[in-house]
Tab-separated table of C-alpha atoms and ligand atoms in Angstrom:
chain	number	residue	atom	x	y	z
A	21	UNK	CA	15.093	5.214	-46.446
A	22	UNK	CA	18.288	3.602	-46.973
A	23	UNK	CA	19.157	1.698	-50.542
A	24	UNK	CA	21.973	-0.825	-50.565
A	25	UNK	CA	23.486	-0.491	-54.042
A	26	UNK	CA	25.567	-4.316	-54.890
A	27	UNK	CA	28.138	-4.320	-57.485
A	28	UNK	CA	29.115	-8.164	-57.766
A	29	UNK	CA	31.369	-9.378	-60.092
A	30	UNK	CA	33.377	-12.428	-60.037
A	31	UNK	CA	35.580	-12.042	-57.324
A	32	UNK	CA	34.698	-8.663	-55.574
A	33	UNK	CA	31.442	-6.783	-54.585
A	34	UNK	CA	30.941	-3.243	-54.584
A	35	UNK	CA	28.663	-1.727	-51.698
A	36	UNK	CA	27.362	1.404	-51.244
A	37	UNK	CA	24.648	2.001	-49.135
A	38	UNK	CA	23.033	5.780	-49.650
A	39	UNK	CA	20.189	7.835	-48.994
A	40	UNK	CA	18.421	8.316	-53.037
A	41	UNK	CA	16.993	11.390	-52.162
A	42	UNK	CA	19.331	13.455	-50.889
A	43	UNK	CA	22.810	11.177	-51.831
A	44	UNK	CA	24.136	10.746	-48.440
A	45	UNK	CA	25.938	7.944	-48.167
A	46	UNK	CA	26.352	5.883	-45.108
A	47	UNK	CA	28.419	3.518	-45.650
A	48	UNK	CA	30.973	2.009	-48.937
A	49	UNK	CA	32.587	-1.141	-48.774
A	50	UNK	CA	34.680	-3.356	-51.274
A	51	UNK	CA	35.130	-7.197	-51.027
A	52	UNK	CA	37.517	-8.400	-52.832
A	53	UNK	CA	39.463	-11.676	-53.805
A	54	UNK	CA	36.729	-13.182	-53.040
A	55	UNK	CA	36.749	-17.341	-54.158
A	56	UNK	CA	40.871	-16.593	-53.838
A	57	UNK	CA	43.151	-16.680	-51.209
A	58	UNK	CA	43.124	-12.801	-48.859
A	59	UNK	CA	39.474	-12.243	-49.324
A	60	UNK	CA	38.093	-9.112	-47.603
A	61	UNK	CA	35.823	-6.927	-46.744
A	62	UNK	CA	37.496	-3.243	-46.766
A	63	UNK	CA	34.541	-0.756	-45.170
A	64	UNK	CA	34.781	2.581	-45.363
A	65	UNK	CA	32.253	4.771	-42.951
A	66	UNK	CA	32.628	8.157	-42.768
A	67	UNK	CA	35.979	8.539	-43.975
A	68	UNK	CA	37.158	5.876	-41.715
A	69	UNK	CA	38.797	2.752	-43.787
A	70	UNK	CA	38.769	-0.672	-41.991
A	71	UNK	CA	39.246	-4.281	-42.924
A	72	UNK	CA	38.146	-7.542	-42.050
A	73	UNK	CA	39.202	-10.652	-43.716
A	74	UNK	CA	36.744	-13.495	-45.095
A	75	UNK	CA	38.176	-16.669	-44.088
A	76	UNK	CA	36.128	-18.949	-47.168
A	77	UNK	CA	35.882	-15.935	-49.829
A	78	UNK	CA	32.397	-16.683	-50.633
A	79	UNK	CA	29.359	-13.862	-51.131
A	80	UNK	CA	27.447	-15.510	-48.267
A	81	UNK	CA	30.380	-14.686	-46.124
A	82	UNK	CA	30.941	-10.755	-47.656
A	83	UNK	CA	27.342	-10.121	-46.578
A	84	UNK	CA	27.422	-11.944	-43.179
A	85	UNK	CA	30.344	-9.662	-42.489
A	86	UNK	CA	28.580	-7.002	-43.969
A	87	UNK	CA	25.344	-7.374	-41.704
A	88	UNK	CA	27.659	-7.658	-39.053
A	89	UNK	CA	28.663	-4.039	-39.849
A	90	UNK	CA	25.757	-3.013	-40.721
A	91	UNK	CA	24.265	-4.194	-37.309
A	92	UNK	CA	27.237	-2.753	-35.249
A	93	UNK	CA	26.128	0.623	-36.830
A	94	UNK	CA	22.393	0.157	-35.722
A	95	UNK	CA	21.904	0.550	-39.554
A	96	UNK	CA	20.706	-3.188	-40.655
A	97	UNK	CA	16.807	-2.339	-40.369
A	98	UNK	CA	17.492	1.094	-41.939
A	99	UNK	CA	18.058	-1.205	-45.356
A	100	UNK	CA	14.922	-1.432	-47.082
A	101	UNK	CA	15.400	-1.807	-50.801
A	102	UNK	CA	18.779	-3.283	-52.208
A	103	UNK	CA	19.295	-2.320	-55.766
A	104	UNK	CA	21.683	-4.771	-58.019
A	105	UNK	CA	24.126	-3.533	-60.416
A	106	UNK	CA	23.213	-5.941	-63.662
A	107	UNK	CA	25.276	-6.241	-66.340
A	108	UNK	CA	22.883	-8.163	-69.358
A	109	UNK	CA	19.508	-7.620	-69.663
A	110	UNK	CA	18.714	-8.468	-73.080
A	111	UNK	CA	16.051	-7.093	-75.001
A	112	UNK	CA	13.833	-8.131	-72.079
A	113	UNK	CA	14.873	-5.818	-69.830
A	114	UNK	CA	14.006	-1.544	-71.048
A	115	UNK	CA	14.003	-0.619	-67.693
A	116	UNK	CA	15.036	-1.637	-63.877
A	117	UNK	CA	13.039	-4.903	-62.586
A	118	UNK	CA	11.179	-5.595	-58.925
A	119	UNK	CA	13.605	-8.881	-58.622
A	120	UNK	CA	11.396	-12.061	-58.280
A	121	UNK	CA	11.490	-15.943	-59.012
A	122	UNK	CA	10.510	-15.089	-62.670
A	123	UNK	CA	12.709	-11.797	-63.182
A	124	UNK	CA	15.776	-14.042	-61.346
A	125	UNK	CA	14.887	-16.460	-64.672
A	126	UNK	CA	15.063	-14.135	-67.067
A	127	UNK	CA	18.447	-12.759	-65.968
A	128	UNK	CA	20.009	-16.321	-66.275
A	129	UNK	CA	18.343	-16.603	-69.609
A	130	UNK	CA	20.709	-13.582	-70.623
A	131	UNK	CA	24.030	-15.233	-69.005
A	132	UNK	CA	24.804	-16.538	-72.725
A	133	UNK	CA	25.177	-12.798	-73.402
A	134	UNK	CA	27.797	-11.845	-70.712
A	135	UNK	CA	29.202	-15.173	-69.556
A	136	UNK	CA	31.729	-13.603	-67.063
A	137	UNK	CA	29.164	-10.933	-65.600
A	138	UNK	CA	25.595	-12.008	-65.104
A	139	UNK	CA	26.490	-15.656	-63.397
A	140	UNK	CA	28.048	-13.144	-61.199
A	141	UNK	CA	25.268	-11.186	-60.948
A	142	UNK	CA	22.835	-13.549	-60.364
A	143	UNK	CA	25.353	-15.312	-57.438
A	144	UNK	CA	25.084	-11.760	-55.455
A	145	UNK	CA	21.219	-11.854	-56.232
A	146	UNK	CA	21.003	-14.928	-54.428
A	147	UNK	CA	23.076	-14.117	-51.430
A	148	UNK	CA	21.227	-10.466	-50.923
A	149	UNK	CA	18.262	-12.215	-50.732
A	150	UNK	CA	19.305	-15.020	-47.964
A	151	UNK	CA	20.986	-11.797	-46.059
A	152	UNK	CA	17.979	-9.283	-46.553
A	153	UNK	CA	15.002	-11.559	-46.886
A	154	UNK	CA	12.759	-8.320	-45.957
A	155	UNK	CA	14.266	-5.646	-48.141
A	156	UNK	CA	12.698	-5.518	-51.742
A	157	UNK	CA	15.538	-6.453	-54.109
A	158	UNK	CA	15.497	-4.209	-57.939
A	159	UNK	CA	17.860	-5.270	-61.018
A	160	UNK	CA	19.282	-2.023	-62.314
A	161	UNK	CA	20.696	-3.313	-65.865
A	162	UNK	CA	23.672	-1.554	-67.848
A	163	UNK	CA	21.591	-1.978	-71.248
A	164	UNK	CA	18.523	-1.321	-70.143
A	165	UNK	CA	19.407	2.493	-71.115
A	166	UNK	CA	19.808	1.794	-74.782
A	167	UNK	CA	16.822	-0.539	-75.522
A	168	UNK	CA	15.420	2.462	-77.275
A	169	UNK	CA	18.112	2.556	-80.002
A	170	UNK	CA	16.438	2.199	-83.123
A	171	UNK	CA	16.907	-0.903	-85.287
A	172	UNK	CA	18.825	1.198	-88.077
A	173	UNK	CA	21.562	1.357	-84.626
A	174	UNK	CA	21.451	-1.941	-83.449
A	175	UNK	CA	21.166	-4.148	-86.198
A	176	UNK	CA	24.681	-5.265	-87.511
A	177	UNK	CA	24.893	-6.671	-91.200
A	178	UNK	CA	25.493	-10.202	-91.091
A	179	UNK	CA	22.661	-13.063	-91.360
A	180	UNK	CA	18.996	-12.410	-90.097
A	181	UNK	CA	19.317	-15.469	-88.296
A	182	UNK	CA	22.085	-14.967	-86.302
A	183	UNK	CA	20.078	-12.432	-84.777
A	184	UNK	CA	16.229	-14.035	-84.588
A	185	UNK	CA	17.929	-17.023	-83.100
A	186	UNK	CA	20.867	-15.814	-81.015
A	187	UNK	CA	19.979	-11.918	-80.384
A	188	UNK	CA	23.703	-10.851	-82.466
A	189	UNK	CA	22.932	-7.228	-81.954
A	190	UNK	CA	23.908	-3.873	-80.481
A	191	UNK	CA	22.864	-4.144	-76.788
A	192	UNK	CA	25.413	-0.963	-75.645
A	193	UNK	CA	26.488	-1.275	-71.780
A	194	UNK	CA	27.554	1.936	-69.797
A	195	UNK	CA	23.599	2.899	-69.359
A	196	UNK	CA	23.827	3.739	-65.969
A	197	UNK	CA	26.251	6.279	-66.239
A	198	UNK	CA	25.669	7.428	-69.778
A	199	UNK	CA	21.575	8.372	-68.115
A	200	UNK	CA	23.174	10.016	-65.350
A	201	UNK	CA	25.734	12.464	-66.965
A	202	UNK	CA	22.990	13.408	-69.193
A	203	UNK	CA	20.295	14.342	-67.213
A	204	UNK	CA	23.091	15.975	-64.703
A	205	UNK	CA	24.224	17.880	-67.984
A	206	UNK	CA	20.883	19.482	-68.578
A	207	UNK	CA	20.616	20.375	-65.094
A	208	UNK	CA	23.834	21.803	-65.450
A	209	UNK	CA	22.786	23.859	-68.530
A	210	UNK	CA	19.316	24.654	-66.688
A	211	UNK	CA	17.817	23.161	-69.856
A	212	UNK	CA	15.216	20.884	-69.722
A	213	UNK	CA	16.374	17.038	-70.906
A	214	UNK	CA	13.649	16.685	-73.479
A	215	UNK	CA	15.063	19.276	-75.440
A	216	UNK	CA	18.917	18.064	-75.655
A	217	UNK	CA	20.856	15.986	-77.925
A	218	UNK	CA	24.103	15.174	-76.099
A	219	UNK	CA	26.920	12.920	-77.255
A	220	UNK	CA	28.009	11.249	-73.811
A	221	UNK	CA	31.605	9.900	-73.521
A	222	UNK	CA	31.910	7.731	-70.581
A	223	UNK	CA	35.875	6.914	-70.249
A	224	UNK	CA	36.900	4.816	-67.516
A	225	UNK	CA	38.949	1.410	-67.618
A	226	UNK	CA	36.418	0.599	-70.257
A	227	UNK	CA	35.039	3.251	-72.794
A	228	UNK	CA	32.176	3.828	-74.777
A	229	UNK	CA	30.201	7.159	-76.452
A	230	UNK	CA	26.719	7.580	-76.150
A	231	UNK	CA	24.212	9.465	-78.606
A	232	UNK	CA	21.353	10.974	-75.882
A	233	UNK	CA	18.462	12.481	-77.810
A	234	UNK	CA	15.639	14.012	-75.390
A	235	UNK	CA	17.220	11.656	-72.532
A	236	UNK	CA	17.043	8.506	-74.621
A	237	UNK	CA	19.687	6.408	-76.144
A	238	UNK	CA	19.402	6.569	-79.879
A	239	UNK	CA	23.491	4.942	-80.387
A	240	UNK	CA	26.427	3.981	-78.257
A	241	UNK	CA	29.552	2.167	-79.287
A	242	UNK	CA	29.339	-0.449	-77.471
A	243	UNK	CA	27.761	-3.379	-79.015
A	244	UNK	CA	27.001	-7.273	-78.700
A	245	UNK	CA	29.813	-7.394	-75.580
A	246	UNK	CA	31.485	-4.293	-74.334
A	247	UNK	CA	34.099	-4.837	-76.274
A	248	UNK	CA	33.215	-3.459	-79.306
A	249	UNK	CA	33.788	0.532	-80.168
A	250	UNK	CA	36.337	2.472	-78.319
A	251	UNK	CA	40.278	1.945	-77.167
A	252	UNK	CA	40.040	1.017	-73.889
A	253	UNK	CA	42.562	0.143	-70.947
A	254	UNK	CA	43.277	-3.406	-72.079
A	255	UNK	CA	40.197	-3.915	-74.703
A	256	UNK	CA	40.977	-3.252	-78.651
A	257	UNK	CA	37.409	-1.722	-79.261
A	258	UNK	CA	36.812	-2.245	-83.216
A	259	UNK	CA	39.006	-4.552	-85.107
A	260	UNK	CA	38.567	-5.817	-88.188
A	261	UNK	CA	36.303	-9.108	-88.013
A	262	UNK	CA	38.461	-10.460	-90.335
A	263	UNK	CA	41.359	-9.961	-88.010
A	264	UNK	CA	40.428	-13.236	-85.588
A	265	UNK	CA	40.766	-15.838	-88.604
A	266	UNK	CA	44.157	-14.319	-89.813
A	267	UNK	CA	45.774	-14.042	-86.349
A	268	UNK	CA	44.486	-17.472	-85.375
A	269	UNK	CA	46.221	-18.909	-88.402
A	270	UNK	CA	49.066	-16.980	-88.574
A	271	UNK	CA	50.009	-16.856	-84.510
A	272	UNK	CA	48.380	-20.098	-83.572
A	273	UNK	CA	46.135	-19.356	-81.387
A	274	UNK	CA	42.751	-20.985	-80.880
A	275	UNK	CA	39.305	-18.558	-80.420
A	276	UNK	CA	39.404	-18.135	-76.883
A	277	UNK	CA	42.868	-17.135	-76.538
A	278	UNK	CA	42.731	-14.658	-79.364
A	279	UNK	CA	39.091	-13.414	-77.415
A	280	UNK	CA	41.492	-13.071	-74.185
A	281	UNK	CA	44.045	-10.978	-75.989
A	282	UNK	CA	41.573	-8.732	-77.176
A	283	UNK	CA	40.150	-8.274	-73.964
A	284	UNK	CA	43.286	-8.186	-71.788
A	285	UNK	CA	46.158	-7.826	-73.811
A	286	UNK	CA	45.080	-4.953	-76.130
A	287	UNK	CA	43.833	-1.286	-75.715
A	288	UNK	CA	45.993	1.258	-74.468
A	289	UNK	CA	48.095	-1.863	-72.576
A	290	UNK	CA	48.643	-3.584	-75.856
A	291	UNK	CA	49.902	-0.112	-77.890
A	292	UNK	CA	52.066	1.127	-75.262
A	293	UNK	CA	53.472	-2.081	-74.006
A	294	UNK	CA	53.415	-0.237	-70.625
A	295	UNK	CA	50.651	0.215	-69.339
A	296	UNK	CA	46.361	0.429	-69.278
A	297	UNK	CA	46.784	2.839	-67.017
A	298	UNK	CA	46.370	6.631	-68.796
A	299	UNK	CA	48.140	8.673	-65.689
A	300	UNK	CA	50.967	6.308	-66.173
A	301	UNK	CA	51.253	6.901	-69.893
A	302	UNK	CA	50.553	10.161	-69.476
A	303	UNK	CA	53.354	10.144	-67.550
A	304	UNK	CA	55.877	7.775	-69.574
A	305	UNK	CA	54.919	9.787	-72.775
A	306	UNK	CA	56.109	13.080	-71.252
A	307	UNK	CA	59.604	11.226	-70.553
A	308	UNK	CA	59.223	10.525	-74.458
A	309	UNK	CA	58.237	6.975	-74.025
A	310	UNK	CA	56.799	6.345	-77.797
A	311	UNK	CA	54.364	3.467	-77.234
A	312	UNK	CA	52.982	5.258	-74.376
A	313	UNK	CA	52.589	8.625	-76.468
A	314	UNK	CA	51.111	6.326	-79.825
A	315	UNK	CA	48.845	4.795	-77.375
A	316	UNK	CA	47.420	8.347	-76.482
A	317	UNK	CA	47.351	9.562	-80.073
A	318	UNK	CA	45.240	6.137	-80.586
A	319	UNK	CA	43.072	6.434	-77.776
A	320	UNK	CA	42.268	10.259	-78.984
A	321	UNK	CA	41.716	9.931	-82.491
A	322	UNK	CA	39.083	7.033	-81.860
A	323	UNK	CA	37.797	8.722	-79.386
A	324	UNK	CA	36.920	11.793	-81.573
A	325	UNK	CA	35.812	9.757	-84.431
A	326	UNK	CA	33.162	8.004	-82.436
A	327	UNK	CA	32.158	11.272	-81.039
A	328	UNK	CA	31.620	12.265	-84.483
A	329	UNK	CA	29.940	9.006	-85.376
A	330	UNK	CA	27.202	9.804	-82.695
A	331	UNK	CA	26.583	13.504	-83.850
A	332	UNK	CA	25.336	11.640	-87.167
A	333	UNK	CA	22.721	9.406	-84.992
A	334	UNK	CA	21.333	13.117	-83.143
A	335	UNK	CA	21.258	15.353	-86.707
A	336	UNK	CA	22.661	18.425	-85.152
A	337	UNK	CA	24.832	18.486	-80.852
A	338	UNK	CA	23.636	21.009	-78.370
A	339	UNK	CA	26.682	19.311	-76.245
A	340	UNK	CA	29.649	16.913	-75.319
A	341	UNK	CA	29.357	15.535	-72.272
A	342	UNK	CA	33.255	13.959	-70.452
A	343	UNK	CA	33.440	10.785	-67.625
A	344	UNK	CA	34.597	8.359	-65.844
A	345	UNK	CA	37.973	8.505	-64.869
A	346	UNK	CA	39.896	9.451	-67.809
A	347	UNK	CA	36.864	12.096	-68.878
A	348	UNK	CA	36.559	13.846	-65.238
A	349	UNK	CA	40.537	13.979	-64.863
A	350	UNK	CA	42.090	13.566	-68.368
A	351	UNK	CA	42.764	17.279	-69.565
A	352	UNK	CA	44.849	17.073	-71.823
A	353	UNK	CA	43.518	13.692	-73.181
A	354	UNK	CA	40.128	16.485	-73.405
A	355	UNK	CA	42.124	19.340	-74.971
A	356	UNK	CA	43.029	16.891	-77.829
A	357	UNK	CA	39.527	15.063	-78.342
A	358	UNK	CA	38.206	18.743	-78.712
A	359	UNK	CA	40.751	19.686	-81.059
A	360	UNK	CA	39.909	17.163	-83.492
A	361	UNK	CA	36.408	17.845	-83.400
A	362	UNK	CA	36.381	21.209	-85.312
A	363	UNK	CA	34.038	19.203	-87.893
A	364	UNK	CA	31.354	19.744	-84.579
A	365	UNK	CA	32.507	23.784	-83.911
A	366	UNK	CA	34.232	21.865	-81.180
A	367	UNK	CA	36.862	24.551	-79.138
A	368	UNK	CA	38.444	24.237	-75.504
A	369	UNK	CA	39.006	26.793	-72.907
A	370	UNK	CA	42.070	26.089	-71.739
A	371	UNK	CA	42.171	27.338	-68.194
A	372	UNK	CA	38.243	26.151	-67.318
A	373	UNK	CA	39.457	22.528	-69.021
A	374	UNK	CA	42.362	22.717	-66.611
A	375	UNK	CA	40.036	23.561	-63.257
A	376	UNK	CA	37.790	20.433	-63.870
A	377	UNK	CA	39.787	17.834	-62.236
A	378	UNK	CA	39.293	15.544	-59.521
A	379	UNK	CA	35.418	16.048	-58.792
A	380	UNK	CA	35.314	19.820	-60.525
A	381	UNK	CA	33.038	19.514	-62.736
A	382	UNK	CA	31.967	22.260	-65.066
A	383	UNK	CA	32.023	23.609	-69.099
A	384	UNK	CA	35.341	23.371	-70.372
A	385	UNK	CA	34.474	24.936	-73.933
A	386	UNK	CA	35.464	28.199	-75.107
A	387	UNK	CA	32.784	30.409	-75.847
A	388	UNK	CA	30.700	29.893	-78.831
A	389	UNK	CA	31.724	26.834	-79.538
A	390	UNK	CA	30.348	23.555	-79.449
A	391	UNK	CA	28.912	23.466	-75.788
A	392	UNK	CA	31.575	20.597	-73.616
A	393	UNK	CA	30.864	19.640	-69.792
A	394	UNK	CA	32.900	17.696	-67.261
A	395	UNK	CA	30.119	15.925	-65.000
A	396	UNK	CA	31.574	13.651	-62.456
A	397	UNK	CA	29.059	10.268	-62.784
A	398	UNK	CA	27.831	7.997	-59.860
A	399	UNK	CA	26.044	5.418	-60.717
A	400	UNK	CA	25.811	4.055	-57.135
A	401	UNK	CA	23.572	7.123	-56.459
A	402	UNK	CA	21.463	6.300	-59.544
A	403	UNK	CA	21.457	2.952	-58.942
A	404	UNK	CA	19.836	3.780	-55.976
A	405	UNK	CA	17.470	6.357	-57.365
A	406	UNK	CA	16.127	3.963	-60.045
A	407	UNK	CA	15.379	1.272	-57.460
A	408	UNK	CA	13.392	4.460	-55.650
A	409	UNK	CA	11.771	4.962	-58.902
A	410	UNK	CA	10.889	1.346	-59.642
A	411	UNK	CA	9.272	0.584	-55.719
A	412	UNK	CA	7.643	3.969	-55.895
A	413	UNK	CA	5.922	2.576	-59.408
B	507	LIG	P1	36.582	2.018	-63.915
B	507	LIG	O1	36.084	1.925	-65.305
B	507	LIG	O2	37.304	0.798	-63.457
B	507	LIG	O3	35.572	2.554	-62.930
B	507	LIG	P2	37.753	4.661	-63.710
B	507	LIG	O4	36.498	5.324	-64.146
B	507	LIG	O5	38.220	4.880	-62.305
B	507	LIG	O6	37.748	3.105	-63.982
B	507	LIG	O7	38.913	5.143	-64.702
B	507	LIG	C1	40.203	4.650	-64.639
B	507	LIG	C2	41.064	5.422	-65.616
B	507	LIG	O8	41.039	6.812	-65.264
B	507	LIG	C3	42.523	4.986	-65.594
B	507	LIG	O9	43.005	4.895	-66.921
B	507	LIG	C4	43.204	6.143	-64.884
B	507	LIG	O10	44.535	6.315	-65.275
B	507	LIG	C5	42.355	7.314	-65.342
B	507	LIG	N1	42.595	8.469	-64.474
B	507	LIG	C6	42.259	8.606	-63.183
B	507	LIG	N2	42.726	9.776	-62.688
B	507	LIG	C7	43.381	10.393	-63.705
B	507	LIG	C8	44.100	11.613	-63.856
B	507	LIG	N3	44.243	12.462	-62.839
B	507	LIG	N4	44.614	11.898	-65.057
B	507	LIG	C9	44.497	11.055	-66.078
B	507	LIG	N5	43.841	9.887	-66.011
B	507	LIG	C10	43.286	9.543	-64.843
């Protein structure tokens, strides 16, 4: 059996369509600019890259084209379960959903909680289920994962109300990948799950920690929106609430524009003044660039207090756990995280940190110290296994 895992945001739609048991994966495909001028479909199949242009940009036309493909391959009746990437699911959703009329409700009752992503979401929903009216559609949600914080995590100190009335609370995002890493971790460690507390750092364009006790989320750093916690490429993780009054006043801006600065205009983009990109500052900050190399120093030192933050939620770490993009390929950004964790007996082998790059995954901590992996996430693949798991139920 074949899953079709759907990434649709705005303007683009990641596809992957793989096998959940073993991981094989047929097919990947990215449209893009989609509702803009140059949409596309870029496929990938077996190594092969092609591209075919969408003349209207709209996610009926991506998955025409698609079934086009998909029928040129002889693989269209292989598709039997599409899983959906979903951003919001509230404190309705704890786990992935069979997608019906009532479940399709629910999501757009959670659209006031990610505005830009679940309208998104709920577009590709739609379209998947015009273009594979026999293949049983599952909502895989990013939060779902940390629905089993405790309330001591998720509640933030301001009025009761606020949160009875408009759910102001700690949702987290990132659960996909954080569940992944961690149960990859223990296989790594040949321990079972149940017994581990892990702190998870996924660090990609966006960032966020996870605590993981027994396989279960019990904190992450994310919060409300994912832009809470962390630096991140072009997000300013924690500010001081105070901080949107004053700047408003004093800059003249008005709530949404100081909202769109701290999403797109802040980070590691907004320290450097070069770049959200951490190869290029990497980069720039060996040529003694000094916004690029602050913006590191930044990036780490948050980085390694929220790690620390999380050990407090587990009571004692049997291990780190390093993602994403920056965490599977960032060494030194690693090396420097680890060195300011000697609070957690954290200590890096140098040479084993240096060999997990670009898919290598593996420990990276020096013997007897606190215990640090490198495990390369896909949450396409578990995506795909959680719609397994949620037919199968
Ligand atoms: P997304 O969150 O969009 O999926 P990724 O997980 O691909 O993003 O992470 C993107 C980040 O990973 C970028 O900051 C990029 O510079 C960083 N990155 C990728 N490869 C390397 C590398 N070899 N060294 C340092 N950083 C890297």
């Amino acid at each position: 059996m074949w899953t079709l895992v759907l990434n649709c945001g705005s303007s683009s739609v990641k596809v992957a369509l793989l096998n959940p048991d073993s991981g094989a994966v047929a097919l990947t495909a990215l449209a893009e600019r989609l509702g803009q001028g140059g949409a596309a479909l870029r496929l990938d199949v077996g190594g092969e890259p092609r591209a075919v242009a969408l003349a209207g940009g709209s996610y009926p036309e991506a998955f025409a084209a698609l079934l086009r493909e998909l029928d040129a391959l002889g693989l269209r009746s292989d598709v039997s379960a599409v899983g959906h990437r979903v951003v919001h699911g509230g404190e309705t959703f704890s786990a992935p959903a069979l997608i019906t009329d009532v479940v399709l409700d629910a999501i757009r009752a959670c659209s006031a909680l990610a505005p830009l992503h679940n309208p998104a979401n709920i577009a590709g929903i739609e379209a998947a289920r015009t273009a594979f009216p026999d293949a049983a559609q599952v909502a895989v949600f990013d939060t779902a994962f940390h629905q089993t914080m405790p309330e001591v995590a998720y509640r933030y100190a301001v009025p009761d109300a606020w949160y009875r009335q408009h759910g102001v609370r700690r949702y987290g995002f990132h659960g996909t990948s954080h569940a992944y890493v961690a149960q990859e971790a223990a296989r790594m460690l040949d321990r079972p799950l149940a017994e581990l507390n892990l702190v998870t750092a996924h660090l990609g364009n966006g960032c966020s920690v996870c605590a993981v006790q027994g396989g279960r989320s019990v904190d992450t750093s994310m919060g409300l929106t994912p832009l809470e916690g962390l630096v991140m490429g072009t997000r300013s993780g924690d500010v001081d609430p105070g901080l949107h009054d004053f700047i408003a006043r004093q800059a003249g801006l008005n709530l949404d524009q100081v909202t769109a600065a701290l999403n797109r205009e802040s980070g590691l983009l907004g320290v450097s003044q070069l770049s959200n990109d951490l190869r290029e500052l990497e980069a720039a900050a060996g040529r003694g660039h000094a916004g690029a190399r602050l913006a590191l120093d930044v990036f780490v030192y948050r980085l390694a207090k929220a790690v620390a933050g999380m050990a407090v939620a587990l009571g004692h770490v049997d291990g780190l756990v390093f993602t994403g993009g920056i965490g599977e390929n960032a060494v030194a950004v690693r090396a420097a995280t680890l060195a300011r964790l000697g609070i957690l007996g954290a200590g890096v082998d140098d040479s084993a940190n240096a060999r997990a790059v670009r898919g290598v995954s593996g420990t990276i901590s020096a013997p007897g110290r606190l215990t640090t992996l490198v495990v390369n996430t896909n949450e396409e693949l578990m995506i795909a296994r959680e719609t397994a798991r949620t037919l199968g139920a």
